[in-house]
Coordinates of C-alpha atoms in Angstrom, one line a residue:
X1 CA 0.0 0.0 0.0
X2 CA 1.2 3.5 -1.0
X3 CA 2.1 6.1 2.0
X4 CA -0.1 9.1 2.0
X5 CA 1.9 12.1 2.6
X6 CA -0.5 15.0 3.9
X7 CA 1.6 17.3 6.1
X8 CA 4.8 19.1 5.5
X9 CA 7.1 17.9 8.5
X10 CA 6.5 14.6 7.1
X11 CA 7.9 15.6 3.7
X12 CA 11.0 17.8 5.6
X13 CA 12.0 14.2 7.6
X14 CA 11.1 11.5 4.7
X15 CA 14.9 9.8 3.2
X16 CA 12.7 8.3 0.2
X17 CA 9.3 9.5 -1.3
X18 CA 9.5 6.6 -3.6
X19 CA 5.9 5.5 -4.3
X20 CA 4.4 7.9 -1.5
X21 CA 1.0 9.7 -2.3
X22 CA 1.2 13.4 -1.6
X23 CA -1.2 15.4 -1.4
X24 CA -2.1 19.3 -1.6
X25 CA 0.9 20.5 -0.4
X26 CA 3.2 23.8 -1.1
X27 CA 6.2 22.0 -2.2
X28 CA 8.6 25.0 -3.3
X29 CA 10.3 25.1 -0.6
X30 CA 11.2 21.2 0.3
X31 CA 14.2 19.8 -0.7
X32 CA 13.3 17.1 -2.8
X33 CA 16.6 15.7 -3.4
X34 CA 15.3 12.3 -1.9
X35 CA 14.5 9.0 -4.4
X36 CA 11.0 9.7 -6.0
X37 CA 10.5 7.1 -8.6
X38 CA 7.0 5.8 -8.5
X39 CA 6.1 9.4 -6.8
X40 CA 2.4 10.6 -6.8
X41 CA 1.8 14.4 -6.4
X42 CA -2.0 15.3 -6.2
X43 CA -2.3 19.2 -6.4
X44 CA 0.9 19.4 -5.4
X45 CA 2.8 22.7 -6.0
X46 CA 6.5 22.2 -6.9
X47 CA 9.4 24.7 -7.5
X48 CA 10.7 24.6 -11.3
X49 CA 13.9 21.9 -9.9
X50 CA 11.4 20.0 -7.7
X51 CA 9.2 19.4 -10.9
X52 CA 12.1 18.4 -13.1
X53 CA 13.8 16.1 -10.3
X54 CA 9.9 14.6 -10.1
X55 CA 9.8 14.1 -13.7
X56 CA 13.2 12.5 -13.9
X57 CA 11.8 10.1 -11.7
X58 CA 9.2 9.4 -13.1
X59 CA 6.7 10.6 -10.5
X60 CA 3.3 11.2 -11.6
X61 CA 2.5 15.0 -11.3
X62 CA -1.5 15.5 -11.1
X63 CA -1.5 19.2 -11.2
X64 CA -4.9 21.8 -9.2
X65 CA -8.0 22.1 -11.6
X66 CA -8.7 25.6 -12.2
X67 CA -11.8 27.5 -12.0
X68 CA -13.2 25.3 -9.6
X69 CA -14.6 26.8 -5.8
X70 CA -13.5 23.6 -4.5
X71 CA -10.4 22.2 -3.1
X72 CA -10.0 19.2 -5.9
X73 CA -7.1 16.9 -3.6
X74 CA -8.6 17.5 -0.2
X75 CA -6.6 15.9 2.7
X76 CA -9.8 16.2 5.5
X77 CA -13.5 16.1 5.6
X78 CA -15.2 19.6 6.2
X79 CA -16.0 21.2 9.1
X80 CA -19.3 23.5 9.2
X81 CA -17.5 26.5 10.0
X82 CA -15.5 25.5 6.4
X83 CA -18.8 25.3 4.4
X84 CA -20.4 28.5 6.2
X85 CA -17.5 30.7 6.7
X86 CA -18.3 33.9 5.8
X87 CA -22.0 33.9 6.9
X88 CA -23.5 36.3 9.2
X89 CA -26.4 35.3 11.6
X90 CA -27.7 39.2 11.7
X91 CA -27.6 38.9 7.5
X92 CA -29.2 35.7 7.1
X93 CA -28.8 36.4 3.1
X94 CA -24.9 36.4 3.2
X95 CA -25.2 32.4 3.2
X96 CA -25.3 32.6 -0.4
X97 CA -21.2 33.5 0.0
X98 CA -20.7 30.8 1.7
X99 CA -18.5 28.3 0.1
X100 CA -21.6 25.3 0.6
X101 CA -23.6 27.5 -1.7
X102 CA -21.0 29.1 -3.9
X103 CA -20.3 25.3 -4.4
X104 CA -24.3 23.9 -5.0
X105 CA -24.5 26.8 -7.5
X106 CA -21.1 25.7 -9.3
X107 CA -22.1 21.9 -9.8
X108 CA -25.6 22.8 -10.7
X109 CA -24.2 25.2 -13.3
X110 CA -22.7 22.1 -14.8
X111 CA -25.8 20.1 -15.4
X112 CA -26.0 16.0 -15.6
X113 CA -23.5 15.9 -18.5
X114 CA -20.4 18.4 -17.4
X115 CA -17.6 18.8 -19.3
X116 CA -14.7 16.2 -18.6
X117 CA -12.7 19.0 -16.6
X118 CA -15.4 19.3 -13.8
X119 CA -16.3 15.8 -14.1
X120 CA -12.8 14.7 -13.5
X121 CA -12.7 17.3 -10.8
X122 CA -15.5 15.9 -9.0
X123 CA -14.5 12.5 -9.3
X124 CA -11.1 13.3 -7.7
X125 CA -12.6 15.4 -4.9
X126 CA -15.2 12.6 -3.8
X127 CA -12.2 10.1 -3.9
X128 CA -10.6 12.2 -1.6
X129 CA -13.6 12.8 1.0
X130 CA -13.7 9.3 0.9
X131 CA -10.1 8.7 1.9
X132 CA -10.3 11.3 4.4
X133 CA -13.2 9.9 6.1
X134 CA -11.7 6.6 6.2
X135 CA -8.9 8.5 8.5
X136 CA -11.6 10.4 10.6
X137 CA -13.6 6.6 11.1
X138 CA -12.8 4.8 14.5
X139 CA -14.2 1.9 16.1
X140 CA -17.4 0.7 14.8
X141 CA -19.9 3.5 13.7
X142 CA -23.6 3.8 14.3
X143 CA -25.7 5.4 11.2
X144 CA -29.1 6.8 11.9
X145 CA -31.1 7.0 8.7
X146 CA -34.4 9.4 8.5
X147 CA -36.6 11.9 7.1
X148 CA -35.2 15.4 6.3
X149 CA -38.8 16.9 5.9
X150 CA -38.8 16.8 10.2
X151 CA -39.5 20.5 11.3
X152 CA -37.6 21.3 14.6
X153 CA -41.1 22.0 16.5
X154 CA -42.3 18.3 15.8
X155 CA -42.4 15.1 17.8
X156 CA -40.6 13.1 15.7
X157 CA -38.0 15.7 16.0
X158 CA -37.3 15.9 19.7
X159 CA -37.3 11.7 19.6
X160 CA -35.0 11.6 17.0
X161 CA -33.2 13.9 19.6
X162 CA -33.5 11.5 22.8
X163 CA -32.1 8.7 20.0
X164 CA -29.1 10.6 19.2
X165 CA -28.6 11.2 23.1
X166 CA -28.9 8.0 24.4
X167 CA -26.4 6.9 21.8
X168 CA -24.2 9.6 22.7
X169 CA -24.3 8.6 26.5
X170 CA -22.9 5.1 25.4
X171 CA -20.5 6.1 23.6
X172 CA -21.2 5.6 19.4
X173 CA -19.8 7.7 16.5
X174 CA -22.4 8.8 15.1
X175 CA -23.0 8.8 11.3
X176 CA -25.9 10.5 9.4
X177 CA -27.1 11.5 5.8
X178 CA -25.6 15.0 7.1
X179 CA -29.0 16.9 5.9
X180 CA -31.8 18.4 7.9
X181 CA -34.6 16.7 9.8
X182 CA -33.7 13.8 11.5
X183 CA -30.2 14.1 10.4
X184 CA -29.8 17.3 12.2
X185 CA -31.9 16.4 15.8
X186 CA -29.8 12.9 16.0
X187 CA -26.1 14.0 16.2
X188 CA -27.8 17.6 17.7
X189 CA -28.8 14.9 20.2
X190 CA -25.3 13.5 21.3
X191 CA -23.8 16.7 21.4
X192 CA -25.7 18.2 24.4
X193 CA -28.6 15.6 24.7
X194 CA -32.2 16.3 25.3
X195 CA -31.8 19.8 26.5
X196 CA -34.9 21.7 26.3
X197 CA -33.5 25.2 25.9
X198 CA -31.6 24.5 23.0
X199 CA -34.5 22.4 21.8
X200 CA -37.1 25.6 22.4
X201 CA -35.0 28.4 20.4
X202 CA -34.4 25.7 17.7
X203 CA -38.5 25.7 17.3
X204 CA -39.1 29.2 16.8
X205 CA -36.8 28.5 13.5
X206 CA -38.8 25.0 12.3
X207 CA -37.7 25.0 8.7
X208 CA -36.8 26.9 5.6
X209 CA -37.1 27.2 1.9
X210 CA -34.6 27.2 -1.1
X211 CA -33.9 30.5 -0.8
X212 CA -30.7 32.0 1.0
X213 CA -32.3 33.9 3.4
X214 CA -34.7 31.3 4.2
X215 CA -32.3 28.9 4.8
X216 CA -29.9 31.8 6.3
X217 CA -32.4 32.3 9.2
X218 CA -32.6 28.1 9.9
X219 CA -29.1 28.3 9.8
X220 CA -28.5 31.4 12.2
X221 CA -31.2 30.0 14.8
X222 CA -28.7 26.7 15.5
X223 CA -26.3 27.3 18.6
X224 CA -22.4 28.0 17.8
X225 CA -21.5 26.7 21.7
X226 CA -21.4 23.1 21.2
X227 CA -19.3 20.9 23.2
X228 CA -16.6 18.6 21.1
X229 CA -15.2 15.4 22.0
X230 CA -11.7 13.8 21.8
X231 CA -12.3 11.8 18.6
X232 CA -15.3 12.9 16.1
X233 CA -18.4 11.3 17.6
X234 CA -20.6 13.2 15.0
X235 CA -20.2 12.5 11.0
X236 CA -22.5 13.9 8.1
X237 CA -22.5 12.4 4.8
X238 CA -24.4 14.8 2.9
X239 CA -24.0 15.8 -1.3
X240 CA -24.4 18.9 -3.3
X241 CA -26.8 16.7 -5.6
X242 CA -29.4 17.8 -2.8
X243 CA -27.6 21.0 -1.9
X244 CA -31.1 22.8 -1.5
X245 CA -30.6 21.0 1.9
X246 CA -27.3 22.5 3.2
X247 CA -25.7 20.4 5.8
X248 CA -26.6 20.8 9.2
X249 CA -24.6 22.6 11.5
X250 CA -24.7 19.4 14.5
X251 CA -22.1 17.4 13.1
X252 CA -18.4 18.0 13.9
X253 CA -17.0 16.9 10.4
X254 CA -18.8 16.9 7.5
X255 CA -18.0 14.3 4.4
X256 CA -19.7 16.3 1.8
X257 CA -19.9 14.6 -1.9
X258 CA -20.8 15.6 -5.4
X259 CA -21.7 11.9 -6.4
X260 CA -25.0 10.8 -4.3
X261 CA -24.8 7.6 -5.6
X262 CA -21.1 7.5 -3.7
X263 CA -22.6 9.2 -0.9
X264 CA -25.6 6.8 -0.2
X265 CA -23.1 3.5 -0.9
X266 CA -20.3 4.7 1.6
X267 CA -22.4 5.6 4.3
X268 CA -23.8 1.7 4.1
X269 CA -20.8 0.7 3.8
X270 CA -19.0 2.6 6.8
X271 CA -21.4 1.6 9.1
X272 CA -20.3 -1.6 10.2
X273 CA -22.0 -0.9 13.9
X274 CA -25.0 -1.2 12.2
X275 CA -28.0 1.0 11.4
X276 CA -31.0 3.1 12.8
X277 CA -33.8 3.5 11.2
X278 CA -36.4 5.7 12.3
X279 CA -39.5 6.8 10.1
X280 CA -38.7 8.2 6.6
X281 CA -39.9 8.5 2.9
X282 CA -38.8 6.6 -0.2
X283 CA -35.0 7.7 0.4
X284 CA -34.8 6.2 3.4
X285 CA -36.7 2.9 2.0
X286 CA -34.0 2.7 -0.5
X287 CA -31.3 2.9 2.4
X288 CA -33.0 -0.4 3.4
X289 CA -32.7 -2.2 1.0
X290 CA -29.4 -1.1 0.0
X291 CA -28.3 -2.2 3.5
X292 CA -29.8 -5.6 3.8
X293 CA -28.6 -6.5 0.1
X294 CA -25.0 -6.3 1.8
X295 CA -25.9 -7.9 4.6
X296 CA -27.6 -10.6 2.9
X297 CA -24.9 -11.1 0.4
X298 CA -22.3 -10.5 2.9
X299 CA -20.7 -8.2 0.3
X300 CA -18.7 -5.5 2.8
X301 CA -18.2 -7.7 5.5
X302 CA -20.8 -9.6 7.9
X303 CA -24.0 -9.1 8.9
X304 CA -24.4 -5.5 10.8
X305 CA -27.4 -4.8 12.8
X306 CA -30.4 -3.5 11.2
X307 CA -32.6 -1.6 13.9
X308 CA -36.8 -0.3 12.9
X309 CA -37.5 2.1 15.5
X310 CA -41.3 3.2 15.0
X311 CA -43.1 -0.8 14.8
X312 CA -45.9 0.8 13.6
X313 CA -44.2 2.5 11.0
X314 CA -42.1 -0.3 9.8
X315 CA -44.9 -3.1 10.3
X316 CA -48.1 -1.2 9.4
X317 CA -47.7 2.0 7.0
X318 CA -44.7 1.3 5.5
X319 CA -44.3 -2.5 6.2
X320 CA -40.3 -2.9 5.0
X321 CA -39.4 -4.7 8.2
X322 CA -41.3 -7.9 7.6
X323 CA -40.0 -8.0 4.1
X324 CA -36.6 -7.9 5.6
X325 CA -37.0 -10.5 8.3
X326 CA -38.6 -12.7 5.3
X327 CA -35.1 -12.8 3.4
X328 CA -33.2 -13.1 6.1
X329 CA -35.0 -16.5 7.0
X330 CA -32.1 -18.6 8.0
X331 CA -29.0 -16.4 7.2
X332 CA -26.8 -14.7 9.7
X333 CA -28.4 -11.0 9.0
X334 CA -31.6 -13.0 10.6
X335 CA -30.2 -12.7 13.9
X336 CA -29.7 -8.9 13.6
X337 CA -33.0 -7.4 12.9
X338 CA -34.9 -5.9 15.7
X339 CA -37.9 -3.9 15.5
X340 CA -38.9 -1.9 18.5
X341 CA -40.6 1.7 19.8
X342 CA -37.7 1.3 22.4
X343 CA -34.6 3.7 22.7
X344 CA -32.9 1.9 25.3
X345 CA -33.5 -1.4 23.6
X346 CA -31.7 0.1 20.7
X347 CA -28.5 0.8 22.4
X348 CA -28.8 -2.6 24.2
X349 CA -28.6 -4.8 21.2
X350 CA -26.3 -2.5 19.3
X351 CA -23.8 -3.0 22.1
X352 CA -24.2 -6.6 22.0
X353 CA -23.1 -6.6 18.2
X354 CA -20.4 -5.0 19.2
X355 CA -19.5 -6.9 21.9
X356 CA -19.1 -9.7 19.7
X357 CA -18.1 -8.1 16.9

């Protein structure tokens, strides 16, 4: 395997870059007069002698895309003070500078068929979310799946809170789509559990539109005080292909892609703690069914837990539970179904899987 180089020092004290990945670095000032054959610099920028030593080499030289509002090679996933800097809370309109929408209006400006510039760029900048969040990913991670249509004023709001609490409280990373709704009360809900203050200015704000002021004022109603751990315990997977949702403001990193097809595939696939599923619309169905196609097949690795909460949901209006207990009949995944109204009995069996696991 190839050793990513991301940091400078690391460049200053390396005696051979041969076969190393580096990435997004400011190389005019190292001293590159180390073995580089089989090299790979990824928006690299290299001095006139570095670049000739790197060609001699026979390094691999992927220069920055230009005309892009995007960092192409990133070497981290985004933080929500990244995606919003420049916004003011007392100009709820100024989130229209923010890079999250500069970046929306970008890739929308480049339709389904872009040119193969920005189609290459995007490819290479979801590559790189994806590595980076494989760096940010400890332990077994916990992803909550739901509707992003939940306003903050609603019941199904401030359970999806209590969820993300008591998960919190026993210690999960948290994963979520990284949207609104659901995906905004669960990690909102391990960060500073069910506190009712935070929980009573965030009603006065419920929702928003598509417009930048709309979604400025949603945006500016969220609290800015928010405890942080030692390790990320809060991970949004949101994309710009819904980027009329910006990403909510509760998660500590943010692992923001272009490609939602990437998007909705890695976030299955990362979870290996399993999965929470409280009510939702089609998206979400799709999730399930994505999910229990690798656990049936065993495609990404065994059988993770797959957790209903809302029975009548799951069994009566939208019945996808029983459908999934009916192919799991006899396979491992079987064992690792649970349907239940029960919050506690959610964290229960989720820490038996990974007890065992």
């Amino acid at each position: 395997m190839r050793t990513e180089i991301r940091d400078l020092d690391q460049v200053h004290a390396a005696r051979d870059l041969r076969g190393a990945v580096l990435v997004g670095l400011d190389l005019t000032g190292a001293d590159l007069r180390v073995p580089l054959d089989g090299a790979l610099f990824l928006g690299c920028v290299l001095s006139p002698s570095g670049l000739r030593r790197a060609n001699a080499a026979g390094a691999l030289v992927f220069p920055n895309i230009p005309d892009v509002p995007y960092r192409v090679y990133r070497s981290s996933l985004y933080t929500p003070a990244e995606l919003f800097a420049g916004f003011d809370p007392a100009r709820p309109e100024s989130y229209a500078d923010t890079p999250d929408a500069r970046i929306y209006r970008h890739s929308k400006q480049q339709g389904h068929h872009p040119d193969p510039l920005h189609a290459l760029a995007e490819r290479l900048h979801d590559h790189a979310v994806t590595e980076a969040l494989a760096e940010a990913l400890t332990g077994r991670p916990v992803a909550v799946m739901g509707g992003h249509a939940l306003g903050r004023d609603t019941d199904g709001y401030r359970r999806a809170v209590a969820l993300g609490a008591a998960l919190g409280a026993a210690g999960f990373t948290v994963l979520t789509g990284g949207g609104p709704g659901a995906m905004e009360a669960v990690p909102l809900g391990v960060r500073v559990g069910e506190d009712a203050s935070v929980l009573r200015e965030l009603a006065r704000t419920p929702g928003f539109g598509h417009d930048a002021e709309s979604i400025g004022r949603w945006l500016a109603a969220f609290p800015t005080d928010l405890p942080a751990f030692d390790r990320p315990r809060t991970i949004g997977i949101p994309t710009w292909f819904y980027g009329h949702e910006p990403p909510n403001p509760a998660c500590e990193l943010h692992a923001k892609y272009f490609a939602n097809s990437v998007r909705e595939e890695g976030l299955l696939t990362v979870a290996t703690g399993g999965i929470v599923y409280t009510p939702g619309s089609a998206g979400t169905v799709q999730e399930v069914f994505q999910d229990y196609t690798q656990n049936h097949y065993a495609s990404v690795g065994p059988a993770a837990p797959m957790v209903f909460l809302g029975v009548d949901f799951w069994v009566e209006q939208v019945p996808a539970a029983p459908l999934v207990r009916r192919l799991a009949r006899g396979r491992e995944a079987e064992r690792w179904i649970l349907v239940t109204d029960d919050v506690a009995e959610v964290v229960a069996f989720l820490g038996e899987y990974a007890a065992q696991a």
